[in-house]
Amino acid sequence: MQNRLFIEKAFLNGEFITFERTFSVVNPATGQAIGQLPDLTVENCREFIDVAHESWTSWRTTSIAERASILNRLFQLIEQHREELAQIMTLESGKPIQESRIEVAYANSFVEWFAEEAKRSYGQTIPTQDGKSRLQTIKQGVGPVAAITPWNFPLAMLTRKVAPALAAGCSVVLKPASQTPFTAIAFAKLSQEAGLPDGVFNLITSKDSKGIGEELATNEKIRKISFTGSTEVGRTLMQQASSTIKRISLELGGNAPFMVFKDANIDEAVKGAIAGKFRNAGQTCVAVNRFYIQAQVYDQFKDKLTAAVSQLKVGPGIEEDSQVGPLINQSGLEKVERHVQDAVNKGAQIEIGGQRINGLFYQPTVLSNVSRHASISFEETFGPICALFKFEHEEEAIQLANATPFGLAAYFYSQDVQQCFRVAEALEAGMVGINTGMVSNAAAPFGGVKQSGLGREGATQGLDEYLEVKYLNFGG
Ligand code: ADP
């Protein structure tokens, strides 16, 4: 590939390194290998951790102004290389190039945000009670951080962790998903060009996610682990991290409900549904998984949504007008097929779609009259399927929306202001989109409740995840 940021190496202590054993990364749109990367081992991982631990000593005492200026330079470089990054992202993840460009900008907004936010990591002065001592708190970086990221947002999930960690004075070992490591390696290259000192950011590539994950979660030199991925793996990492009482942040699976109430603006709701469902072919943790539509507007919403879905252009992400790309791999495709088949077996009607096209491409699909017992109503599908359920009353909709162990995003459409407050407050979710199908924003805290995770990314809270509070008592 003619792109200087496309590098087939891992990144350790400021150097791009190779290894005798490699693994290949595949373009999901074609099934062709796009490159080879070092298949590093658990033993190598210890070396990465040692380097991060050593470099932390000087990075933690680097001034906030210096850290912020490096992040600002990195922001500029990412902006300048937006197209190269988007091309790599589409090649390895399959997402439409238009979406990759948007993701690069979104990912970069975290770099910009945390460059600024580091300057505002205020402590407190606590009023003295005995009139003698003086009490104060300061915030300091937690120490070397391990970050494990998924394939669906190869850059945004990285910057949401790495930018606040660096801003807070932490060093990092990153393990990107083995399906989409090249975008992360391009980031490593730009971090070096931005002047980040050697060893502060390190990137390990490996097929052994389990072994590397366990080392990162249990090694004493790592003080914090931040993970985005499945609830199952999050649970394992949480158990492993308990051995050294590490701080943890987990962004896990969702099962987002999308409710349309009877007085909603239906055209707007359809637009929100398309945005909330079809981004990255439905492979996002905040993707709508269940559509609950009030009986009075059910048919109208169903027909308009079906018409909008029929307009979506499916194709390889690299084509400029593609709106829905392939699924990431065979098991992702099989899950989608299984969910559709199961819904149909339990009485659902296919309004549009319902078939695999070829390779890993699946038709954007609308299912109506879906049973509340269908797998799609309680499992995250991660594919381009809209499952429509009918409800009569607000309480029923809230009860259905909350009837899941997950609680990441939830969305609803209503023009009744009182209802907006009532429903928003009753939903068991970390994020609620009200008359919108999008919640992501670097200035807002992203995260879930229940089994969707722990901690928040972005916003002021996203920096606090990488800071410890130290209390100082000046006696006498
Ligand atoms: P998905 O692939 O569905 O997004 P995963 O949780 O399997 O979700 O993957 C998210 C990230 O976690 C990827 O980087 C993957 O390589 C990594 N991973 C997978 N299994 C483990 C594990 N047992 N321990 C640590 N990391 C893992």
PDB file of C-alpha atoms in Angstrom, residues 106-114 160 439-446 457-460 462:
ATOM      1  CA  TYR A 106     -14.086  12.274  16.113  1.00  0.00           C
ATOM      2  CA  ALA A 107     -11.042  10.365  17.401  1.00  0.00           C
ATOM      3  CA  ASN A 108      -8.934  13.476  17.078  1.00  0.00           C
ATOM      4  CA  SER A 109     -11.447  15.521  19.060  1.00  0.00           C
ATOM      5  CA  PHE A 110     -10.352  13.500  22.117  1.00  0.00           C
ATOM      6  CA  VAL A 111      -6.713  14.414  21.512  1.00  0.00           C
ATOM      7  CA  GLU A 112      -7.676  18.080  21.361  1.00  0.00           C
ATOM      8  CA  TRP A 113     -10.013  17.830  24.335  1.00  0.00           C
ATOM      9  CA  PHE A 114      -7.523  16.147  26.667  1.00  0.00           C
ATOM     10  CA  ARG A 160     -10.397   7.967  24.179  1.00  0.00           C
ATOM     11  CA  VAL A 439     -24.733  10.359  21.531  1.00  0.00           C
ATOM     12  CA  SER A 440     -20.979  10.455  20.918  1.00  0.00           C
ATOM     13  CA  ASN A 441     -19.192  13.677  21.819  1.00  0.00           C
ATOM     14  CA  ALA A 442     -15.703  14.206  23.275  1.00  0.00           C
ATOM     15  CA  ALA A 443     -17.060  16.798  25.705  1.00  0.00           C
ATOM     16  CA  ALA A 444     -19.611  14.382  27.188  1.00  0.00           C
ATOM     17  CA  PRO A 445     -19.065  11.350  29.429  1.00  0.00           C
ATOM     18  CA  PHE A 446     -19.429   8.125  27.441  1.00  0.00           C
ATOM     19  CA  GLU A 457     -14.557   8.211  28.589  1.00  0.00           C
ATOM     20  CA  GLY A 458     -14.348  11.763  27.292  1.00  0.00           C
ATOM     21  CA  ALA A 459     -15.353  14.861  29.286  1.00  0.00           C
ATOM     22  CA  THR A 460     -13.807  15.807  32.636  1.00  0.00           C
ATOM     23  CA  GLY A 462     -12.531  10.763  31.223  1.00  0.00           C
TER      24      GLY A 462
END
